[in-house]
Amino acid sequence: MKNVFTRLLTGTLYIAVIVGAVLAGGWWFWGLAVLLAVLGINEFNRISNNHHVSNTTRLLDIIGGVLLVSGIAFSFQVRMPGIVFGTWSIGAFLFAYILYLLARFISQLYIQDGNALSHYANSLMGQMYIALPMGLMCALSSVTNRYFILGMFILIWLSDTGAFCVGSLIGRHKLFERISPKKSWEGFFGGLVFCLGASLAFYLACPQTFLNMNLWQMLGLGTVVCVFGTWGDLVESLIKRTLKVKDSGSLLPGHGGVLDRIDSLLMVAPATLAYILALASTLSLSSL
């Protein structure tokens, strides 16, 4: 019973932080993206390097993640706190990120904490796997609106809820047994039904919030979120199975680590941005 209460409390706080940052927008949303990137990169470094990570590597990779998220956000004119970046240009972010890459490669010459090639590869993968999608999430918020972003999160959560409920009740046929034995096709289609139902409700209740998408485009959005959310979950499951770990961390009691909570988002955000850009000529976008 204590476990259930802990999980419920942690999940409620997690959702409250996300909803608050999304609705506040601006640099609050940038802050959320940076926070998730920093925490995710730190967890990924720890599990992928068997907990042997130097403070120098950790610091450099966090700096790189912040620069990558912020550079993408800045290029899409996302407002960020001037006290942090002042009058930085896109070129300044690019220059700083190049310096990070150089420093990361050179630093490994002086760090003796395991397989150097693995550490290089893991650092770069952490940037591409975690920081890049968080930056693209900021870009998505710039070309859409805060309520669209909130709707995307709701679709992700409903997909997960539908998959869990339906899979637990009637799941029989394994979806991807080699990677995630508990996932079933019944659960996947349960999540898809939840997503499509929510997409239909959004279309009927607030079409302007969703860029005046027509019905088929809204159902397409629900499908994109469900499919790529499932792939995102499977990708993290593959990583954890390969590294022989159960959870990415223990920061969120009852839920594991941050990566365990944002695994779907890491695939959904870039896929949703690509979907919106593909439909750009038919939608009411904020800016491009």
PDB file of C-alpha atoms in Angstrom:
ATOM      1  CA  MET A   1       0.000   0.000   0.000  1.00  0.00           C
ATOM      2  CA  LYS A   2       2.909   2.323   0.852  1.00  0.00           C
ATOM      3  CA  ASN A   3       4.402   1.627  -2.590  1.00  0.00           C
ATOM      4  CA  VAL A   4       1.159   2.598  -4.315  1.00  0.00           C
ATOM      5  CA  PHE A   5       0.917   5.831  -2.301  1.00  0.00           C
ATOM      6  CA  THR A   6       4.551   6.733  -3.051  1.00  0.00           C
ATOM      7  CA  ARG A   7       4.078   6.053  -6.756  1.00  0.00           C
ATOM      8  CA  LEU A   8       0.863   8.102  -6.838  1.00  0.00           C
ATOM      9  CA  LEU A   9       2.419  11.051  -4.995  1.00  0.00           C
ATOM     10  CA  THR A  10       5.538  11.071  -7.172  1.00  0.00           C
ATOM     11  CA  GLY A  11       3.481  10.794 -10.357  1.00  0.00           C
ATOM     12  CA  THR A  12       1.204  13.637  -9.273  1.00  0.00           C
ATOM     13  CA  LEU A  13       4.149  15.935  -8.514  1.00  0.00           C
ATOM     14  CA  TYR A  14       5.822  15.003 -11.804  1.00  0.00           C
ATOM     15  CA  ILE A  15       2.680  15.823 -13.790  1.00  0.00           C
ATOM     16  CA  ALA A  16       2.169  19.075 -11.835  1.00  0.00           C
ATOM     17  CA  VAL A  17       5.702  20.267 -12.643  1.00  0.00           C
ATOM     18  CA  ILE A  18       5.266  19.511 -16.345  1.00  0.00           C
ATOM     19  CA  VAL A  19       1.807  21.092 -16.597  1.00  0.00           C
ATOM     20  CA  GLY A  20       2.983  24.179 -14.719  1.00  0.00           C
ATOM     21  CA  ALA A  21       6.064  24.664 -16.913  1.00  0.00           C
ATOM     22  CA  VAL A  22       4.130  24.043 -20.134  1.00  0.00           C
ATOM     23  CA  LEU A  23       1.383  26.527 -19.253  1.00  0.00           C
ATOM     24  CA  ALA A  24       3.861  29.129 -18.011  1.00  0.00           C
ATOM     25  CA  GLY A  25       5.736  28.851 -21.319  1.00  0.00           C
ATOM     26  CA  GLY A  26       8.748  30.969 -22.244  1.00  0.00           C
ATOM     27  CA  TRP A  27      11.860  30.396 -20.225  1.00  0.00           C
ATOM     28  CA  TRP A  28       9.949  28.191 -17.762  1.00  0.00           C
ATOM     29  CA  PHE A  29       9.400  25.681 -20.542  1.00  0.00           C
ATOM     30  CA  TRP A  30      13.025  26.079 -21.649  1.00  0.00           C
ATOM     31  CA  GLY A  31      13.974  25.392 -18.017  1.00  0.00           C
ATOM     32  CA  LEU A  32      11.899  22.204 -18.007  1.00  0.00           C
ATOM     33  CA  ALA A  33      13.579  21.000 -21.208  1.00  0.00           C
ATOM     34  CA  VAL A  34      17.039  21.773 -19.807  1.00  0.00           C
ATOM     35  CA  LEU A  35      16.235  20.099 -16.483  1.00  0.00           C
ATOM     36  CA  LEU A  36      15.004  16.900 -18.155  1.00  0.00           C
ATOM     37  CA  ALA A  37      18.035  16.892 -20.466  1.00  0.00           C
ATOM     38  CA  VAL A  38      20.518  17.383 -17.610  1.00  0.00           C
ATOM     39  CA  LEU A  39      18.944  14.729 -15.389  1.00  0.00           C
ATOM     40  CA  GLY A  40      18.536  12.319 -18.294  1.00  0.00           C
ATOM     41  CA  ILE A  41      22.131  12.731 -19.495  1.00  0.00           C
ATOM     42  CA  ASN A  42      23.423  12.222 -15.963  1.00  0.00           C
ATOM     43  CA  GLU A  43      21.430   8.978 -15.613  1.00  0.00           C
ATOM     44  CA  PHE A  44      22.433   7.742 -19.049  1.00  0.00           C
ATOM     45  CA  ASN A  45      26.120   8.405 -18.345  1.00  0.00           C
ATOM     46  CA  ARG A  46      25.915   6.530 -15.070  1.00  0.00           C
ATOM     47  CA  ILE A  47      24.224   3.378 -16.353  1.00  0.00           C
ATOM     48  CA  SER A  48      26.028   3.236 -19.713  1.00  0.00           C
ATOM     49  CA  ASN A  49      29.460   3.588 -18.102  1.00  0.00           C
ATOM     50  CA  ASN A  50      28.767   1.135 -15.290  1.00  0.00           C
ATOM     51  CA  HIS A  51      28.730   3.983 -12.740  1.00  0.00           C
ATOM     52  CA  HIS A  52      32.352   4.870 -13.546  1.00  0.00           C
ATOM     53  CA  VAL A  53      31.961   8.483 -14.649  1.00  0.00           C
ATOM     54  CA  SER A  54      34.416  11.210 -13.731  1.00  0.00           C
ATOM     55  CA  ASN A  55      33.164  14.563 -12.480  1.00  0.00           C
ATOM     56  CA  THR A  56      34.843  16.175 -15.507  1.00  0.00           C
ATOM     57  CA  THR A  57      32.907  13.974 -17.947  1.00  0.00           C
ATOM     58  CA  ARG A  58      29.654  14.599 -16.087  1.00  0.00           C
ATOM     59  CA  LEU A  59      30.161  18.361 -16.047  1.00  0.00           C
ATOM     60  CA  LEU A  60      31.186  18.607 -19.713  1.00  0.00           C
ATOM     61  CA  ASP A  61      28.254  16.496 -20.888  1.00  0.00           C
ATOM     62  CA  ILE A  62      25.779  18.526 -18.829  1.00  0.00           C
ATOM     63  CA  ILE A  63      27.199  21.746 -20.309  1.00  0.00           C
ATOM     64  CA  GLY A  64      26.953  20.234 -23.801  1.00  0.00           C
ATOM     65  CA  GLY A  65      23.335  19.230 -23.193  1.00  0.00           C
ATOM     66  CA  VAL A  66      22.381  22.699 -21.966  1.00  0.00           C
ATOM     67  CA  LEU A  67      24.048  24.310 -24.994  1.00  0.00           C
ATOM     68  CA  LEU A  68      22.371  21.941 -27.469  1.00  0.00           C
ATOM     69  CA  VAL A  69      18.877  22.389 -25.990  1.00  0.00           C
ATOM     70  CA  SER A  70      19.336  26.151 -25.728  1.00  0.00           C
ATOM     71  CA  GLY A  71      20.833  26.558 -29.197  1.00  0.00           C
ATOM     72  CA  ILE A  72      17.869  24.807 -30.829  1.00  0.00           C
ATOM     73  CA  ALA A  73      15.416  26.751 -28.666  1.00  0.00           C
ATOM     74  CA  PHE A  74      17.145  30.037 -29.511  1.00  0.00           C
ATOM     75  CA  SER A  75      17.084  29.288 -33.241  1.00  0.00           C
ATOM     76  CA  PHE A  76      13.283  28.994 -33.000  1.00  0.00           C
ATOM     77  CA  GLN A  77      13.070  32.252 -31.039  1.00  0.00           C
ATOM     78  CA  VAL A  78      12.111  30.648 -27.743  1.00  0.00           C
ATOM     79  CA  ARG A  79      12.481  33.306 -25.043  1.00  0.00           C
ATOM     80  CA  MET A  80      15.186  32.407 -22.527  1.00  0.00           C
ATOM     81  CA  PRO A  81      16.401  34.226 -19.402  1.00  0.00           C
ATOM     82  CA  GLY A  82      18.720  37.062 -20.393  1.00  0.00           C
ATOM     83  CA  ILE A  83      20.658  36.706 -17.151  1.00  0.00           C
ATOM     84  CA  VAL A  84      21.874  33.335 -18.450  1.00  0.00           C
ATOM     85  CA  PHE A  85      22.541  33.996 -22.143  1.00  0.00           C
ATOM     86  CA  GLY A  86      22.284  37.766 -22.537  1.00  0.00           C
ATOM     87  CA  THR A  87      22.655  38.639 -26.228  1.00  0.00           C
ATOM     88  CA  TRP A  88      23.957  35.275 -27.465  1.00  0.00           C
ATOM     89  CA  SER A  89      23.470  34.625 -31.184  1.00  0.00           C
ATOM     90  CA  ILE A  90      22.935  31.299 -32.933  1.00  0.00           C
ATOM     91  CA  GLY A  91      26.585  31.479 -33.957  1.00  0.00           C
ATOM     92  CA  ALA A  92      27.612  31.842 -30.307  1.00  0.00           C
ATOM     93  CA  PHE A  93      25.741  28.661 -29.382  1.00  0.00           C
ATOM     94  CA  LEU A  94      27.353  26.806 -32.292  1.00  0.00           C
ATOM     95  CA  PHE A  95      30.807  28.059 -31.314  1.00  0.00           C
ATOM     96  CA  ALA A  96      30.269  27.061 -27.680  1.00  0.00           C
ATOM     97  CA  TYR A  97      29.034  23.587 -28.675  1.00  0.00           C
ATOM     98  CA  ILE A  98      32.088  23.054 -30.895  1.00  0.00           C
ATOM     99  CA  LEU A  99      34.252  23.962 -27.896  1.00  0.00           C
ATOM    100  CA  TYR A 100      32.339  21.375 -25.841  1.00  0.00           C
ATOM    101  CA  LEU A 101      33.017  18.673 -28.430  1.00  0.00           C
ATOM    102  CA  LEU A 102      36.728  19.533 -28.535  1.00  0.00           C
ATOM    103  CA  ALA A 103      36.963  19.628 -24.733  1.00  0.00           C
ATOM    104  CA  ARG A 104      35.128  16.304 -24.436  1.00  0.00           C
ATOM    105  CA  PHE A 105      37.529  14.500 -26.779  1.00  0.00           C
ATOM    106  CA  ILE A 106      40.650  16.050 -25.284  1.00  0.00           C
ATOM    107  CA  SER A 107      39.539  15.479 -21.677  1.00  0.00           C
ATOM    108  CA  GLN A 108      39.431  11.710 -22.158  1.00  0.00           C
ATOM    109  CA  LEU A 109      43.214  11.739 -22.708  1.00  0.00           C
ATOM    110  CA  TYR A 110      43.588  12.653 -19.047  1.00  0.00           C
ATOM    111  CA  ILE A 111      40.722  10.624 -17.573  1.00  0.00           C
ATOM    112  CA  GLN A 112      41.341   6.997 -16.683  1.00  0.00           C
ATOM    113  CA  ASP A 113      37.902   5.698 -15.769  1.00  0.00           C
ATOM    114  CA  GLY A 114      37.330   2.775 -18.115  1.00  0.00           C
ATOM    115  CA  ASN A 115      37.096   2.171 -21.842  1.00  0.00           C
ATOM    116  CA  ALA A 116      37.841   5.502 -23.534  1.00  0.00           C
ATOM    117  CA  LEU A 117      36.017   4.638 -26.773  1.00  0.00           C
ATOM    118  CA  SER A 118      32.871   3.599 -24.879  1.00  0.00           C
ATOM    119  CA  HIS A 119      32.949   6.829 -22.900  1.00  0.00           C
ATOM    120  CA  TYR A 120      33.257   8.906 -26.069  1.00  0.00           C
ATOM    121  CA  ALA A 121      30.400   7.017 -27.714  1.00  0.00           C
ATOM    122  CA  ASN A 122      28.175   7.203 -24.643  1.00  0.00           C
ATOM    123  CA  SER A 123      28.735  10.953 -24.301  1.00  0.00           C
ATOM    124  CA  LEU A 124      27.743  11.609 -27.901  1.00  0.00           C
ATOM    125  CA  MET A 125      24.776   9.248 -27.717  1.00  0.00           C
ATOM    126  CA  GLY A 126      23.548  11.027 -24.584  1.00  0.00           C
ATOM    127  CA  GLN A 127      23.589  14.307 -26.517  1.00  0.00           C
ATOM    128  CA  MET A 128      21.698  12.870 -29.508  1.00  0.00           C
ATOM    129  CA  TYR A 129      19.343  10.599 -27.568  1.00  0.00           C
ATOM    130  CA  ILE A 130      18.340  13.050 -24.829  1.00  0.00           C
ATOM    131  CA  ALA A 131      19.456  16.673 -25.363  1.00  0.00           C
ATOM    132  CA  LEU A 132      18.524  16.856 -29.064  1.00  0.00           C
ATOM    133  CA  PRO A 133      14.889  15.730 -28.536  1.00  0.00           C
ATOM    134  CA  MET A 134      14.519  18.185 -25.643  1.00  0.00           C
ATOM    135  CA  GLY A 135      15.717  20.974 -27.918  1.00  0.00           C
ATOM    136  CA  LEU A 136      13.283  19.866 -30.617  1.00  0.00           C
ATOM    137  CA  MET A 137      10.507  19.922 -28.024  1.00  0.00           C
ATOM    138  CA  CYS A 138      11.321  23.623 -27.490  1.00  0.00           C
ATOM    139  CA  ALA A 139      11.187  24.108 -31.273  1.00  0.00           C
ATOM    140  CA  LEU A 140       7.777  22.395 -31.355  1.00  0.00           C
ATOM    141  CA  SER A 141       6.490  24.736 -28.646  1.00  0.00           C
ATOM    142  CA  SER A 142       7.602  27.704 -30.739  1.00  0.00           C
ATOM    143  CA  VAL A 143       5.773  26.702 -33.936  1.00  0.00           C
ATOM    144  CA  THR A 144       2.617  25.545 -32.117  1.00  0.00           C
ATOM    145  CA  ASN A 145       1.410  26.805 -28.712  1.00  0.00           C
ATOM    146  CA  ARG A 146       1.496  25.831 -25.044  1.00  0.00           C
ATOM    147  CA  TYR A 147      -1.891  24.099 -25.158  1.00  0.00           C
ATOM    148  CA  PHE A 148      -0.814  21.984 -28.105  1.00  0.00           C
ATOM    149  CA  ILE A 149       2.246  20.886 -26.110  1.00  0.00           C
ATOM    150  CA  LEU A 150       0.055  20.070 -23.119  1.00  0.00           C
ATOM    151  CA  GLY A 151      -2.217  18.070 -25.428  1.00  0.00           C
ATOM    152  CA  MET A 152       0.813  16.115 -26.670  1.00  0.00           C
ATOM    153  CA  PHE A 153       1.766  15.221 -23.093  1.00  0.00           C
ATOM    154  CA  ILE A 154      -1.828  14.176 -22.366  1.00  0.00           C
ATOM    155  CA  LEU A 155      -1.807  11.900 -25.411  1.00  0.00           C
ATOM    156  CA  ILE A 156       1.461  10.309 -24.230  1.00  0.00           C
ATOM    157  CA  TRP A 157       0.052   9.703 -20.759  1.00  0.00           C
ATOM    158  CA  LEU A 158      -3.211   8.306 -22.153  1.00  0.00           C
ATOM    159  CA  SER A 159      -1.308   6.003 -24.494  1.00  0.00           C
ATOM    160  CA  ASP A 160       0.700   4.641 -21.561  1.00  0.00           C
ATOM    161  CA  THR A 161      -2.422   4.298 -19.411  1.00  0.00           C
ATOM    162  CA  GLY A 162      -4.423   2.570 -22.131  1.00  0.00           C
ATOM    163  CA  ALA A 163      -1.587   0.183 -22.939  1.00  0.00           C
ATOM    164  CA  PHE A 164      -1.143  -0.728 -19.266  1.00  0.00           C
ATOM    165  CA  CYS A 165      -4.847  -1.187 -18.488  1.00  0.00           C
ATOM    166  CA  VAL A 166      -5.758  -3.161 -21.596  1.00  0.00           C
ATOM    167  CA  GLY A 167      -2.513  -5.141 -21.592  1.00  0.00           C
ATOM    168  CA  SER A 168      -2.971  -6.097 -17.936  1.00  0.00           C
ATOM    169  CA  LEU A 169      -6.542  -7.240 -18.537  1.00  0.00           C
ATOM    170  CA  ILE A 170      -6.442  -9.092 -21.842  1.00  0.00           C
ATOM    171  CA  GLY A 171      -2.827  -8.991 -23.060  1.00  0.00           C
ATOM    172  CA  ARG A 172      -1.923 -12.330 -24.664  1.00  0.00           C
ATOM    173  CA  HIS A 173       0.154 -11.710 -27.792  1.00  0.00           C
ATOM    174  CA  LYS A 174       3.666 -10.396 -27.179  1.00  0.00           C
ATOM    175  CA  LEU A 175       4.518  -7.131 -28.912  1.00  0.00           C
ATOM    176  CA  PHE A 176       8.316  -7.370 -28.687  1.00  0.00           C
ATOM    177  CA  GLU A 177       9.194 -10.278 -26.411  1.00  0.00           C
ATOM    178  CA  ARG A 178      12.958 -10.049 -27.006  1.00  0.00           C
ATOM    179  CA  ILE A 179      13.061  -6.535 -25.543  1.00  0.00           C
ATOM    180  CA  SER A 180       9.976  -6.094 -23.360  1.00  0.00           C
ATOM    181  CA  PRO A 181       8.221  -9.386 -22.471  1.00  0.00           C
ATOM    182  CA  LYS A 182       5.333  -7.659 -20.657  1.00  0.00           C
ATOM    183  CA  LYS A 183       4.169  -5.565 -23.611  1.00  0.00           C
ATOM    184  CA  SER A 184       1.383  -6.993 -25.741  1.00  0.00           C
ATOM    185  CA  TRP A 185      -0.322  -6.161 -29.018  1.00  0.00           C
ATOM    186  CA  GLU A 186      -3.589  -5.869 -27.106  1.00  0.00           C
ATOM    187  CA  GLY A 187      -1.981  -3.244 -24.873  1.00  0.00           C
ATOM    188  CA  PHE A 188      -0.614  -1.350 -27.864  1.00  0.00           C
ATOM    189  CA  PHE A 189      -4.022  -1.182 -29.544  1.00  0.00           C
ATOM    190  CA  GLY A 190      -5.588  -0.231 -26.201  1.00  0.00           C
ATOM    191  CA  GLY A 191      -3.204   2.729 -26.007  1.00  0.00           C
ATOM    192  CA  LEU A 192      -3.972   3.597 -29.625  1.00  0.00           C
ATOM    193  CA  VAL A 193      -7.720   3.614 -28.950  1.00  0.00           C
ATOM    194  CA  PHE A 194      -7.173   5.931 -25.971  1.00  0.00           C
ATOM    195  CA  CYS A 195      -5.050   8.246 -28.133  1.00  0.00           C
ATOM    196  CA  LEU A 196      -7.523   8.308 -31.017  1.00  0.00           C
ATOM    197  CA  GLY A 197     -10.429   8.901 -28.622  1.00  0.00           C
ATOM    198  CA  ALA A 198      -8.603  11.835 -27.025  1.00  0.00           C
ATOM    199  CA  SER A 199      -7.642  13.214 -30.448  1.00  0.00           C
ATOM    200  CA  LEU A 200     -11.297  13.123 -31.502  1.00  0.00           C
ATOM    201  CA  ALA A 201     -12.299  14.882 -28.277  1.00  0.00           C
ATOM    202  CA  PHE A 202      -9.652  17.582 -28.850  1.00  0.00           C
ATOM    203  CA  TYR A 203     -10.867  18.049 -32.426  1.00  0.00           C
ATOM    204  CA  LEU A 204     -14.465  18.517 -31.294  1.00  0.00           C
ATOM    205  CA  ALA A 205     -13.731  20.665 -28.236  1.00  0.00           C
ATOM    206  CA  CYS A 206     -10.842  22.940 -29.224  1.00  0.00           C
ATOM    207  CA  PRO A 207      -9.799  22.744 -32.900  1.00  0.00           C
ATOM    208  CA  GLN A 208      -8.030  26.124 -32.818  1.00  0.00           C
ATOM    209  CA  THR A 209      -5.709  24.949 -30.065  1.00  0.00           C
ATOM    210  CA  PHE A 210      -4.559  22.188 -32.399  1.00  0.00           C
ATOM    211  CA  LEU A 211      -3.732  24.508 -35.300  1.00  0.00           C
ATOM    212  CA  ASN A 212      -7.120  23.982 -36.988  1.00  0.00           C
ATOM    213  CA  MET A 213      -6.250  20.429 -37.976  1.00  0.00           C
ATOM    214  CA  ASN A 214      -8.983  18.535 -39.771  1.00  0.00           C
ATOM    215  CA  LEU A 215     -10.300  15.273 -38.321  1.00  0.00           C
ATOM    216  CA  TRP A 216      -7.892  13.016 -40.211  1.00  0.00           C
ATOM    217  CA  GLN A 217      -4.898  15.141 -39.267  1.00  0.00           C
ATOM    218  CA  MET A 218      -5.912  14.981 -35.600  1.00  0.00           C
ATOM    219  CA  LEU A 219      -6.291  11.203 -35.767  1.00  0.00           C
ATOM    220  CA  GLY A 220      -2.900  11.119 -37.476  1.00  0.00           C
ATOM    221  CA  LEU A 221      -1.438  13.074 -34.554  1.00  0.00           C
ATOM    222  CA  GLY A 222      -2.849  10.559 -32.093  1.00  0.00           C
ATOM    223  CA  THR A 223      -1.382   7.716 -34.134  1.00  0.00           C
ATOM    224  CA  VAL A 224       2.046   9.383 -34.320  1.00  0.00           C
ATOM    225  CA  VAL A 225       2.117   9.906 -30.554  1.00  0.00           C
ATOM    226  CA  CYS A 226       1.062   6.330 -29.792  1.00  0.00           C
ATOM    227  CA  VAL A 227       3.389   4.625 -32.295  1.00  0.00           C
ATOM    228  CA  PHE A 228       6.489   6.698 -31.550  1.00  0.00           C
ATOM    229  CA  GLY A 229       5.745   6.677 -27.818  1.00  0.00           C
ATOM    230  CA  THR A 230       5.749   2.864 -27.941  1.00  0.00           C
ATOM    231  CA  TRP A 231       8.997   2.851 -29.926  1.00  0.00           C
ATOM    232  CA  GLY A 232      10.499   5.293 -27.423  1.00  0.00           C
ATOM    233  CA  ASP A 233       9.588   2.962 -24.579  1.00  0.00           C
ATOM    234  CA  LEU A 234      11.074   0.007 -26.446  1.00  0.00           C
ATOM    235  CA  VAL A 235      14.297   1.880 -27.232  1.00  0.00           C
ATOM    236  CA  GLU A 236      14.880   2.598 -23.538  1.00  0.00           C
ATOM    237  CA  SER A 237      13.969  -1.005 -22.686  1.00  0.00           C
ATOM    238  CA  LEU A 238      16.594  -2.168 -25.195  1.00  0.00           C
ATOM    239  CA  ILE A 239      19.199   0.115 -23.611  1.00  0.00           C
ATOM    240  CA  LYS A 240      18.405  -1.092 -20.080  1.00  0.00           C
ATOM    241  CA  ARG A 241      18.296  -4.750 -21.139  1.00  0.00           C
ATOM    242  CA  THR A 242      21.653  -4.389 -22.892  1.00  0.00           C
ATOM    243  CA  LEU A 243      23.155  -2.732 -19.808  1.00  0.00           C
ATOM    244  CA  LYS A 244      21.395  -5.197 -17.480  1.00  0.00           C
ATOM    245  CA  VAL A 245      19.708  -2.575 -15.316  1.00  0.00           C
ATOM    246  CA  LYS A 246      16.095  -2.482 -14.147  1.00  0.00           C
ATOM    247  CA  ASP A 247      15.661   1.305 -13.860  1.00  0.00           C
ATOM    248  CA  SER A 248      17.657   4.228 -15.202  1.00  0.00           C
ATOM    249  CA  GLY A 249      17.823   5.717 -11.704  1.00  0.00           C
ATOM    250  CA  SER A 250      15.961   6.236  -8.445  1.00  0.00           C
ATOM    251  CA  LEU A 251      15.214   9.964  -8.499  1.00  0.00           C
ATOM    252  CA  LEU A 252      11.447   9.403  -8.784  1.00  0.00           C
ATOM    253  CA  PRO A 253      10.362   7.013  -5.993  1.00  0.00           C
ATOM    254  CA  GLY A 254       8.080   4.325  -7.338  1.00  0.00           C
ATOM    255  CA  HIS A 255       8.833   5.265 -10.947  1.00  0.00           C
ATOM    256  CA  GLY A 256      12.586   4.811 -11.301  1.00  0.00           C
ATOM    257  CA  GLY A 257      14.626   7.505 -12.992  1.00  0.00           C
ATOM    258  CA  VAL A 258      13.861  10.470 -15.200  1.00  0.00           C
ATOM    259  CA  LEU A 259      14.682   8.487 -18.350  1.00  0.00           C
ATOM    260  CA  ASP A 260      12.069   5.919 -17.316  1.00  0.00           C
ATOM    261  CA  ARG A 261       9.481   8.719 -17.390  1.00  0.00           C
ATOM    262  CA  ILE A 262      10.527  10.559 -20.562  1.00  0.00           C
ATOM    263  CA  ASP A 263      11.454   7.576 -22.760  1.00  0.00           C
ATOM    264  CA  SER A 264       8.311   8.014 -24.880  1.00  0.00           C
ATOM    265  CA  LEU A 265       8.746  11.794 -25.051  1.00  0.00           C
ATOM    266  CA  LEU A 266      12.257  11.407 -26.503  1.00  0.00           C
ATOM    267  CA  MET A 267      10.722   9.887 -29.646  1.00  0.00           C
ATOM    268  CA  VAL A 268       7.345  11.637 -29.646  1.00  0.00           C
ATOM    269  CA  ALA A 269       8.665  15.233 -29.581  1.00  0.00           C
ATOM    270  CA  PRO A 270      10.857  14.926 -32.726  1.00  0.00           C
ATOM    271  CA  ALA A 271       8.212  12.830 -34.521  1.00  0.00           C
ATOM    272  CA  THR A 272       5.456  15.330 -33.707  1.00  0.00           C
ATOM    273  CA  LEU A 273       7.616  18.231 -34.902  1.00  0.00           C
ATOM    274  CA  ALA A 274       8.284  16.367 -38.171  1.00  0.00           C
ATOM    275  CA  TYR A 275       4.547  15.648 -38.528  1.00  0.00           C
ATOM    276  CA  ILE A 276       3.639  19.306 -37.972  1.00  0.00           C
ATOM    277  CA  LEU A 277       6.282  20.522 -40.429  1.00  0.00           C
ATOM    278  CA  ALA A 278       5.031  18.019 -43.026  1.00  0.00           C
ATOM    279  CA  LEU A 279       1.539  19.529 -42.683  1.00  0.00           C
ATOM    280  CA  ALA A 280       2.796  23.124 -42.358  1.00  0.00           C
ATOM    281  CA  SER A 281       1.120  24.442 -45.502  1.00  0.00           C
ATOM    282  CA  THR A 282      -2.321  23.423 -44.193  1.00  0.00           C
ATOM    283  CA  LEU A 283      -1.988  24.535 -40.575  1.00  0.00           C
ATOM    284  CA  SER A 284      -2.117  27.786 -38.591  1.00  0.00           C
ATOM    285  CA  LEU A 285       1.431  27.778 -37.229  1.00  0.00           C
ATOM    286  CA  SER A 286       2.844  30.424 -34.893  1.00  0.00           C
ATOM    287  CA  SER A 287       6.108  30.819 -36.815  1.00  0.00           C
ATOM    288  CA  LEU A 288       8.537  28.956 -39.044  1.00  0.00           C
TER     289      LEU A 288
END
